[in-house]
Short mmCIF file of C-alpha atoms in Angstrom, two decimals:
data_model
loop_
_atom_site.label_atom_id
_atom_site.label_comp_id
_atom_site.label_asym_id
_atom_site.label_seq_id
_atom_site.Cartn_x
_atom_site.Cartn_y
_atom_site.Cartn_z
CA MET A 195 -272.54 -76.56 -72.11
CA SER A 196 -272.55 -73.12 -70.49
CA LEU A 197 -269.92 -70.59 -71.51
CA HIS A 198 -267.84 -70.75 -68.34
CA HIS A 199 -267.46 -74.52 -68.71
CA SER A 200 -266.34 -74.40 -72.32
CA SER A 201 -262.92 -74.84 -73.83
CA GLU A 202 -263.66 -71.68 -75.82
CA LEU A 203 -263.65 -69.57 -72.65
CA LYS A 204 -260.32 -71.08 -71.60
CA ARG A 205 -258.94 -70.31 -75.04
CA ARG A 206 -260.14 -66.69 -74.87
CA LEU A 207 -258.65 -66.25 -71.40
CA GLY A 208 -255.33 -67.79 -72.41
CA LEU A 209 -255.68 -70.75 -70.05
CA ALA A 210 -254.05 -74.13 -70.50
CA PRO A 211 -256.65 -76.69 -71.67
CA ASP A 212 -255.98 -78.96 -68.69
CA ARG A 213 -256.48 -76.23 -66.06
CA PRO A 214 -259.53 -76.85 -63.87
CA TYR A 215 -261.56 -73.65 -63.81
CA PHE A 216 -264.95 -73.39 -62.12
CA GLU A 217 -266.36 -76.55 -63.68
CA GLY A 218 -269.95 -76.94 -62.50
CA PHE A 219 -269.99 -73.57 -60.74
CA ASP A 220 -273.31 -71.68 -60.59
CA PRO A 221 -272.84 -67.94 -59.89
CA ALA A 222 -276.43 -67.72 -58.66
CA GLU A 223 -275.49 -69.82 -55.61
CA VAL A 224 -273.09 -67.27 -54.08
CA PRO A 225 -273.74 -63.90 -52.41
CA SER A 226 -273.25 -60.82 -54.55
CA PRO A 227 -270.72 -59.37 -54.77
CA SER A 228 -268.33 -62.24 -54.01
CA PHE A 229 -264.73 -63.10 -54.61
CA VAL A 230 -264.73 -66.81 -55.42
CA ILE A 231 -261.53 -68.89 -55.37
CA ASP A 232 -261.37 -72.26 -57.11
CA ARG A 233 -259.21 -74.53 -54.94
CA ALA A 234 -258.62 -76.81 -57.91
CA ALA A 235 -257.26 -73.95 -60.02
CA LEU A 236 -255.04 -72.85 -57.12
CA GLN A 237 -253.69 -76.38 -56.78
CA TYR A 238 -252.91 -76.41 -60.50
CA ASN A 239 -250.62 -73.39 -60.00
CA LEU A 240 -249.09 -74.79 -56.82
CA ASP A 241 -248.27 -78.08 -58.54
CA ILE A 242 -246.36 -76.22 -61.26
CA LEU A 243 -244.44 -74.19 -58.69
CA SER A 244 -243.66 -77.28 -56.62
CA ASP A 245 -242.24 -78.97 -59.69
CA VAL A 246 -240.08 -75.95 -60.55
CA ALA A 247 -238.82 -75.77 -56.96
CA GLU A 248 -237.99 -79.47 -56.85
CA ARG A 249 -236.17 -79.55 -60.18
CA SER A 250 -234.32 -76.24 -59.78
CA GLY A 251 -233.57 -76.33 -56.06
CA ALA A 252 -235.10 -72.89 -55.59
CA GLU A 253 -237.15 -71.96 -52.55
CA ILE A 254 -240.46 -70.48 -53.70
CA LEU A 255 -242.43 -68.19 -51.39
CA LEU A 256 -245.92 -66.74 -51.59
CA ALA A 257 -245.84 -62.94 -51.78
CA LEU A 258 -248.56 -61.97 -49.31
CA LYS A 259 -248.85 -58.50 -50.81
CA ALA A 260 -250.49 -60.12 -53.83
CA PHE A 261 -252.62 -62.83 -52.26
CA SER A 262 -253.41 -63.35 -48.59
CA ALA A 263 -256.59 -65.42 -48.57
CA PHE A 264 -255.60 -67.50 -45.56
CA ALA A 265 -258.61 -69.80 -45.96
CA VAL A 266 -256.55 -71.63 -48.62
CA PHE A 267 -253.18 -71.45 -46.86
CA ASP A 268 -253.45 -75.13 -46.06
CA GLN A 269 -252.71 -75.74 -49.75
CA VAL A 270 -249.97 -73.12 -49.87
CA SER A 271 -248.22 -74.55 -46.83
CA GLU A 272 -248.15 -78.01 -48.39
CA ALA A 273 -246.67 -76.82 -51.67
CA LEU A 274 -244.30 -73.90 -50.98
CA SER A 275 -241.38 -73.08 -48.67
CA GLY A 276 -243.22 -70.23 -46.95
CA CYS A 277 -244.10 -66.62 -47.64
CA CYS A 278 -242.65 -63.14 -47.91
CA ALA A 279 -244.08 -60.21 -45.99
CA SER A 280 -243.96 -56.44 -46.29
CA GLY A 281 -244.22 -55.65 -42.59
CA PRO A 282 -245.18 -56.96 -39.13
CA HIS A 283 -248.85 -57.65 -39.89
CA GLU A 284 -248.14 -59.77 -42.96
CA ALA A 285 -245.27 -61.51 -41.18
CA ARG A 286 -247.56 -62.46 -38.32
CA LEU A 287 -250.18 -63.71 -40.78
CA GLY A 288 -247.60 -65.89 -42.50
CA ARG A 289 -246.20 -67.24 -39.25
CA GLU A 290 -249.63 -68.11 -37.84
CA LYS A 291 -251.44 -69.30 -40.97
CA ILE A 292 -248.69 -70.86 -43.13
CA GLY A 293 -246.27 -71.83 -40.39
CA LYS A 294 -243.17 -72.14 -42.55
CA GLN A 295 -240.44 -69.67 -43.53
CA VAL A 296 -241.28 -65.96 -43.33
CA HIS A 297 -239.08 -63.52 -45.26
CA SER A 298 -239.72 -59.82 -44.59
CA TYR A 299 -238.79 -56.69 -46.48
CA SER A 300 -239.88 -53.07 -46.15
CA ALA A 301 -238.50 -49.87 -47.59
CA ALA A 302 -237.99 -48.67 -44.02
CA TYR A 303 -238.47 -49.91 -40.46
CA SER A 304 -239.19 -48.31 -37.14
CA GLU A 305 -237.50 -49.82 -34.10
CA GLU A 306 -240.85 -51.16 -32.91
CA GLN A 307 -241.56 -52.83 -36.24
CA LEU A 308 -238.16 -54.49 -36.31
CA GLU A 309 -238.62 -55.90 -32.83
CA GLU A 310 -241.81 -57.58 -34.01
CA LEU A 311 -240.15 -58.86 -37.17
CA PHE A 312 -237.27 -60.36 -35.19
CA VAL A 313 -239.87 -62.67 -33.63
CA THR A 314 -242.08 -63.46 -36.64
CA SER A 315 -239.49 -63.57 -39.46
CA ASP A 316 -236.68 -65.86 -40.55
CA HIS A 317 -235.14 -63.53 -43.15
CA ILE A 318 -235.16 -59.73 -42.86
CA VAL A 319 -234.05 -57.63 -45.82
CA PHE A 320 -232.85 -54.06 -45.26
CA ASN A 321 -233.43 -51.49 -47.97
CA ASN A 322 -229.95 -49.98 -48.05
CA LEU A 323 -226.60 -50.17 -46.30
CA ALA A 324 -227.20 -47.09 -44.15
CA GLN A 325 -230.34 -48.71 -42.78
CA TRP A 326 -228.45 -51.92 -42.02
CA LEU A 327 -225.69 -50.00 -40.24
CA ARG A 328 -228.26 -48.21 -38.10
CA PHE A 329 -229.82 -51.45 -36.86
CA ARG A 330 -226.88 -53.83 -37.24
CA ALA A 331 -225.84 -54.08 -33.60
CA ARG A 332 -229.35 -54.90 -32.40
CA ALA A 333 -229.99 -57.29 -35.30
CA ASN A 334 -226.86 -59.32 -34.62
CA GLU A 335 -227.57 -59.28 -30.89
CA VAL A 336 -231.06 -60.71 -31.44
CA ARG A 337 -229.73 -63.42 -33.71
CA VAL A 338 -227.41 -64.63 -30.96
CA GLU A 339 -230.18 -64.41 -28.34
CA GLN A 340 -232.58 -66.49 -30.45
CA ARG A 341 -230.15 -69.07 -31.76
CA ALA A 342 -230.77 -71.76 -29.14
CA VAL A 343 -234.54 -71.31 -29.04
CA ARG A 344 -234.86 -71.43 -32.82
CA ALA A 345 -232.72 -74.54 -33.00
CA ALA A 346 -234.76 -76.25 -30.30
CA THR A 347 -238.09 -75.44 -31.97
CA GLY A 348 -236.97 -76.28 -35.50
CA CYS A 349 -237.28 -72.70 -36.73
CA ALA A 350 -234.81 -71.31 -39.25
CA GLN A 351 -232.08 -69.11 -37.85
CA LEU A 352 -232.45 -65.38 -38.40
CA SER A 353 -230.71 -64.25 -41.57
CA TYR A 354 -230.22 -60.71 -42.83
CA GLY A 355 -229.82 -59.33 -46.32
CA ILE A 356 -229.85 -56.11 -48.27
CA ARG A 357 -231.96 -55.12 -51.25
CA ILE A 358 -230.00 -54.05 -54.30
CA ASN A 359 -231.29 -51.96 -57.18
CA PRO A 360 -230.02 -53.59 -60.39
CA GLU A 361 -230.84 -50.40 -62.33
CA GLN A 362 -232.12 -52.68 -65.06
CA ARG A 363 -235.44 -51.34 -66.27
CA GLU A 364 -237.70 -54.18 -67.37
CA GLY A 365 -241.11 -53.04 -66.14
CA THR A 366 -243.59 -51.61 -68.61
CA VAL A 367 -245.56 -49.51 -66.08
CA ASP A 368 -243.75 -46.84 -64.07
CA LEU A 369 -246.02 -47.36 -61.05
CA TYR A 370 -244.59 -50.88 -60.69
CA ASP A 371 -240.98 -50.29 -61.74
CA PRO A 372 -238.55 -50.46 -58.78
CA SER A 373 -235.64 -49.66 -61.11
CA ALA A 374 -237.09 -46.38 -62.36
CA PRO A 375 -234.85 -43.30 -61.90
CA GLY A 376 -235.04 -41.95 -58.37
CA SER A 377 -236.48 -45.19 -56.97
CA ARG A 378 -236.42 -45.53 -53.18
CA LEU A 379 -236.43 -49.33 -53.39
CA GLY A 380 -233.02 -50.91 -52.88
CA THR A 381 -229.51 -49.53 -53.05
CA THR A 382 -227.52 -48.88 -56.18
CA ARG A 383 -223.91 -50.03 -56.24
CA GLN A 384 -222.73 -46.43 -56.16
CA GLN A 385 -224.80 -45.73 -53.03
CA PHE A 386 -223.58 -48.95 -51.43
CA ASP A 387 -219.91 -48.20 -52.08
CA GLN A 388 -220.18 -44.61 -50.88
CA THR A 389 -221.81 -45.70 -47.61
CA LEU A 390 -219.37 -48.54 -47.01
CA ALA A 391 -216.32 -46.38 -47.71
CA ALA A 392 -217.60 -43.75 -45.29
CA ALA A 393 -218.24 -46.38 -42.62
CA LEU A 394 -214.70 -47.70 -43.04
CA GLY A 395 -213.19 -44.23 -43.19
CA ILE A 396 -211.38 -44.93 -46.47
CA GLU A 397 -211.43 -43.61 -49.99
CA GLN A 398 -213.93 -45.32 -52.26
CA SER A 399 -211.16 -46.30 -54.67
CA LYS A 400 -209.73 -48.63 -51.99
CA LEU A 401 -212.92 -50.65 -51.51
CA PHE A 402 -212.05 -53.30 -54.09
CA THR A 403 -208.88 -54.20 -52.23
CA VAL A 404 -210.67 -54.25 -48.88
CA LEU A 405 -213.40 -56.56 -50.18
CA GLN A 406 -210.81 -58.88 -51.70
CA GLN A 407 -209.09 -59.22 -48.33
CA GLY A 408 -212.18 -60.20 -46.34
CA TRP A 409 -215.68 -59.32 -45.20
CA PRO A 410 -215.33 -55.86 -43.61
CA GLU A 411 -216.75 -55.26 -40.18
CA PRO A 412 -219.71 -53.06 -41.28
CA LEU A 413 -220.98 -55.95 -43.44
CA GLN A 414 -220.65 -58.66 -40.82
CA GLY A 415 -224.06 -60.18 -40.28
CA LEU A 416 -225.26 -59.70 -43.86
CA GLU A 417 -225.78 -63.03 -45.57
CA GLY A 418 -227.91 -62.34 -48.64
CA LEU A 419 -228.80 -60.08 -51.54
CA HIS A 420 -232.30 -59.37 -52.79
CA PHE A 421 -233.45 -57.78 -56.04
CA HIS A 422 -236.87 -57.29 -57.57
CA ASN A 423 -237.65 -55.40 -60.77
CA LEU A 424 -240.10 -57.55 -62.74
CA CYS A 425 -243.88 -57.32 -63.10
CA GLU A 426 -245.93 -60.01 -64.85
CA GLN A 427 -243.00 -61.09 -67.03
CA GLY A 428 -241.28 -64.10 -68.52
CA VAL A 429 -237.83 -65.51 -67.90
CA GLU A 430 -236.07 -63.36 -70.50
CA PRO A 431 -236.22 -60.11 -68.48
CA LEU A 432 -234.96 -62.07 -65.48
CA GLU A 433 -231.98 -63.31 -67.51
CA ARG A 434 -231.10 -59.76 -68.51
CA THR A 435 -231.46 -58.52 -64.95
CA LEU A 436 -229.35 -61.32 -63.54
CA ALA A 437 -226.63 -60.60 -66.08
CA THR A 438 -226.52 -57.00 -64.85
CA VAL A 439 -226.50 -58.09 -61.20
CA GLU A 440 -223.60 -60.44 -61.85
CA GLU A 441 -221.67 -57.73 -63.66
CA VAL A 442 -222.19 -55.06 -61.00
CA TRP A 443 -222.48 -57.13 -57.80
CA GLY A 444 -220.57 -60.26 -58.77
CA ASP A 445 -217.72 -59.59 -56.33
CA LEU A 446 -220.21 -59.83 -53.44
CA LEU A 447 -222.06 -62.83 -54.88
CA CYS A 448 -218.76 -64.70 -54.90
CA ARG A 449 -218.10 -64.04 -51.23
CA PRO A 450 -218.54 -67.09 -48.95
CA GLU A 451 -220.42 -64.89 -46.46
CA ILE A 452 -223.27 -64.50 -48.98
CA GLY A 453 -225.44 -67.57 -48.67
CA TRP A 454 -228.57 -66.64 -50.59
CA LEU A 455 -229.85 -64.61 -53.53
CA ASN A 456 -233.50 -63.57 -53.60
CA MET A 457 -234.71 -62.83 -57.14
CA GLY A 458 -237.95 -61.25 -55.97
CA GLY A 459 -241.27 -61.56 -57.76
CA GLY A 460 -242.98 -60.64 -60.99
CA HIS A 461 -242.26 -64.05 -62.54
CA HIS A 462 -245.23 -65.37 -64.53
CA ILE A 463 -244.15 -68.96 -63.91
CA THR A 464 -247.62 -70.51 -64.15
CA LYS A 465 -248.59 -68.88 -67.46
CA PRO A 466 -248.81 -71.46 -70.28
CA ASP A 467 -246.15 -69.71 -72.38
CA TYR A 468 -243.60 -69.19 -69.57
CA ASN A 469 -240.28 -70.91 -70.30
CA ARG A 470 -240.03 -72.89 -67.10
CA GLU A 471 -237.21 -75.09 -68.34
CA ARG A 472 -235.08 -72.00 -68.91
CA LEU A 473 -235.86 -70.75 -65.41
CA ILE A 474 -234.81 -74.08 -63.94
CA GLU A 475 -231.52 -73.93 -65.84
CA LEU A 476 -230.90 -70.37 -64.69
CA VAL A 477 -231.54 -71.17 -61.03
CA ARG A 478 -229.37 -74.27 -61.13
CA ARG A 479 -226.52 -72.36 -62.73
CA CYS A 480 -226.69 -69.62 -60.07
CA ARG A 481 -226.78 -72.10 -57.22
CA GLU A 482 -223.80 -74.03 -58.52
CA GLN A 483 -221.70 -71.09 -59.68
CA TYR A 484 -222.03 -69.04 -56.50
CA GLN A 485 -222.75 -71.83 -54.01
CA LEU A 486 -225.83 -70.15 -52.62
CA LYS A 487 -229.54 -70.63 -52.10
CA VAL A 488 -231.88 -69.06 -54.67
CA ILE A 489 -235.25 -67.69 -53.57
CA LEU A 490 -238.22 -66.67 -55.73
CA GLU A 491 -241.19 -64.65 -54.45
CA PRO A 492 -244.02 -64.86 -56.99
CA GLY A 493 -247.40 -63.54 -55.97
CA GLU A 494 -249.44 -63.36 -59.12
CA ALA A 495 -248.06 -66.67 -60.43
CA ILE A 496 -249.57 -68.41 -57.42
CA ALA A 497 -253.03 -66.85 -57.67
CA ILE A 498 -253.38 -66.08 -61.38
CA HIS A 499 -256.58 -67.50 -62.85
CA THR A 500 -257.75 -68.96 -59.57
CA GLY A 501 -260.59 -66.57 -58.77
CA ILE A 502 -263.46 -64.46 -60.04
CA LEU A 503 -265.60 -61.57 -58.82
CA VAL A 504 -269.32 -62.26 -59.08
CA SER A 505 -271.50 -59.15 -59.25
CA THR A 506 -275.11 -58.24 -60.02
CA VAL A 507 -276.76 -55.66 -62.27
CA LEU A 508 -278.68 -53.26 -60.01
CA ASP A 509 -279.84 -50.63 -62.47
CA LEU A 510 -280.02 -49.92 -66.20
CA SER A 511 -280.24 -46.45 -67.73
CA GLN A 512 -279.14 -44.43 -70.75
CA ASN A 513 -277.27 -41.14 -71.27
CA GLY A 514 -277.55 -40.07 -74.88
CA SER A 515 -276.47 -43.06 -76.96
CA THR A 516 -274.60 -44.69 -74.05
CA LEU A 517 -276.31 -47.60 -72.32
CA LEU A 518 -275.41 -47.70 -68.63
CA ALA A 519 -275.43 -50.64 -66.23
CA THR A 520 -274.80 -50.09 -62.52
CA LEU A 521 -273.37 -53.09 -60.63
CA ASP A 522 -272.93 -53.91 -56.97
CA CYS A 523 -269.14 -54.10 -57.40
CA SER A 524 -266.65 -51.27 -57.76
CA ALA A 525 -263.44 -50.71 -59.70
CA THR A 526 -262.19 -48.29 -57.04
CA CYS A 527 -263.06 -50.48 -54.06
CA HIS A 528 -262.79 -54.04 -55.34
CA MET A 529 -260.40 -54.09 -58.29
CA PRO A 530 -258.30 -50.91 -58.01
CA ASP A 531 -255.53 -52.20 -60.28
CA THR A 532 -257.92 -51.79 -63.22
CA LEU A 533 -257.56 -48.05 -62.58
CA GLU A 534 -253.97 -47.94 -61.26
CA MET A 535 -252.24 -50.23 -63.75
CA PRO A 536 -254.51 -49.65 -65.68
CA TYR A 537 -255.96 -52.70 -67.40
CA ARG A 538 -259.33 -53.90 -68.66
CA ALA A 539 -260.71 -56.88 -66.78
CA GLU A 540 -262.21 -59.75 -68.75
CA ILE A 541 -265.88 -60.58 -68.23
CA TRP A 542 -267.25 -64.04 -68.90
CA GLY A 543 -269.41 -63.94 -72.03
CA ALA A 544 -268.59 -60.31 -72.87
CA GLU A 545 -266.50 -58.79 -75.63
CA PRO A 546 -265.00 -55.35 -76.33
CA PRO A 547 -267.49 -52.62 -77.35
CA ALA A 548 -269.56 -53.22 -80.50
CA VAL A 549 -268.29 -56.78 -81.08
CA LEU A 550 -271.59 -58.19 -79.79
CA PRO A 551 -274.97 -56.48 -80.37
CA HIS A 552 -275.47 -54.80 -76.97
CA THR A 553 -272.79 -52.50 -75.52
CA TYR A 554 -272.98 -51.13 -71.98
CA ARG A 555 -270.79 -48.95 -69.81
CA LEU A 556 -270.45 -50.80 -66.51
CA GLY A 557 -270.11 -48.69 -63.38
CA SER A 558 -270.37 -48.79 -59.62
CA GLN A 559 -272.90 -47.64 -57.04
CA SER A 560 -270.37 -45.14 -55.71
CA CYS A 561 -270.59 -41.41 -56.38
CA LEU A 562 -267.08 -41.29 -57.90
CA ALA A 563 -267.63 -40.39 -61.55
CA GLY A 564 -264.63 -42.42 -62.66
CA ASP A 565 -265.61 -45.58 -60.80
CA VAL A 566 -266.25 -47.36 -64.10
CA MET A 567 -265.18 -50.86 -65.12
CA GLY A 568 -265.37 -50.04 -68.83
CA ASN A 569 -267.46 -50.60 -71.93
CA TYR A 570 -268.40 -54.21 -72.78
CA SER A 571 -270.69 -55.80 -75.33
CA PHE A 572 -273.06 -58.70 -74.69
CA ALA A 573 -275.00 -61.07 -76.92
CA LYS A 574 -278.30 -60.28 -75.16
CA PRO A 575 -279.58 -57.13 -73.44
CA LEU A 576 -278.67 -57.01 -69.76
CA GLN A 577 -281.48 -57.33 -67.23
CA ILE A 578 -281.64 -56.13 -63.64
CA GLY A 579 -280.57 -59.07 -61.49
CA ASP A 580 -278.19 -60.56 -64.07
CA ARG A 581 -274.90 -61.89 -62.71
CA VAL A 582 -271.75 -60.40 -64.25
CA ILE A 583 -268.53 -62.34 -63.68
CA PHE A 584 -265.15 -60.59 -63.76
CA ASP A 585 -262.31 -62.98 -64.47
CA ASP A 586 -258.93 -63.40 -62.73
CA MET A 587 -259.82 -61.60 -59.52
CA SER A 588 -257.74 -63.37 -56.85
CA HIS A 589 -254.45 -61.45 -56.90
CA TYR A 590 -254.15 -57.76 -56.02
CA THR A 591 -257.89 -57.53 -55.39
CA MET A 592 -258.81 -58.88 -51.93
CA VAL A 593 -255.57 -57.43 -50.54
CA LYS A 594 -256.56 -53.97 -51.83
CA THR A 595 -260.29 -53.83 -51.17
CA ASN A 596 -261.65 -50.85 -49.29
CA THR A 597 -265.00 -49.36 -48.27
CA PHE A 598 -264.73 -45.95 -49.90
CA ASN A 599 -268.09 -44.20 -50.13
CA GLY A 600 -269.66 -46.89 -47.95
CA ILE A 601 -269.35 -49.59 -50.62
CA PRO A 602 -269.40 -52.94 -48.77
CA LEU A 603 -266.65 -55.52 -49.12
CA PRO A 604 -267.47 -58.59 -51.23
CA SER A 605 -267.96 -61.94 -49.58
CA ILE A 606 -265.15 -64.50 -49.90
CA VAL A 607 -266.21 -67.90 -51.21
CA LEU A 608 -264.31 -71.12 -51.91
CA TRP A 609 -265.26 -73.45 -54.76
CA ASP A 610 -263.56 -76.70 -55.71
CA SER A 611 -263.97 -77.91 -59.28
CA ARG A 612 -262.79 -81.37 -58.19
CA THR A 613 -265.42 -81.95 -55.51
CA LYS A 614 -268.02 -79.29 -56.42
CA LYS A 615 -267.91 -78.12 -52.81
CA LEU A 616 -268.97 -74.51 -52.12
CA GLU A 617 -268.05 -72.69 -48.89
CA VAL A 618 -268.74 -69.09 -47.88
CA VAL A 619 -265.83 -68.21 -45.57
CA ARG A 620 -266.37 -64.48 -45.08
CA SER A 621 -269.41 -62.23 -45.56
#
């Protein structure tokens, strides 16, 4: 049995034993370089998410910023409630290719972008209260204008929310921490209260009484709250964050005008060690306690361990004692998170340096000196023409690819471990 079919590879990669993962796949049969998605592995993730959604009552959306391979959106549309977008282009993609709910958020909008989003989106989240106040009149006007048409066509009614910053730091990498000091993402409670008091022309100390008496005019039209501060994490950081949100924003969560709470992404729901039962309990409790809809926006959890990047050794050389292998893929162009995060990608059949007899530094064709995937050891010497397979290359790869230095984009290929069907969908 070849390595990529073995239970040992699944164990090394931290995969559940029952996960289908490129059974019967031959890397020599695809173009190089290629992103290859296993439909069976994707369905495995979607089945888990569908079960969580059904048992918790949460609406689960695909975060397009992480995974937007629309060739497999037929599966996504069957399993999930829709998608979340970061701007007009993603919203249009979701509307046309998934055809279900589209929830949009951006740190800022131009008037032109908002007009597009009014048409392609069902939920629009504003980054802060000042932004909402600037566009509020037009947003509420559009909602009234579209009400009859949306009802007649079965589309969800437009709903607006605001992103809050829970100021609960749970991320381990500053680059991906929306709650870091000075963050532009979402509004803190202090910022929110200052803006609302100014809009009402009252002292901030009187806000509590005003909010107890009713939903003040500047907030009319807002129906939801959104927070996001996790990155590749379990349910425990979410519990801590939610506790902070309830403490700081609980008076708004209790308001009947607030109909939904979006808990953002970063939830590793499909990892084998994720406590899904605890997540289900948490969502149910929130829904019942506050009488609102709960929304989750995982990206990585949908696409994790569904794809690989197949590459080829183009050249072998040596600099001093360092053995060098140049591949037809690129860290900078094809897997930039390995440099930005940073992290070390797994390679099928390879180990860290010096574990196996032959260690190579793997790099790209580009002229960027730092365009290096890292040092890996192999059981046998590499040969020109050998295929090298980088694992877990579906999320935050295809959405970030670029052609810096003239490096071509990889092909996109679909494989299905259930049927052994291979399809090249983009070259």
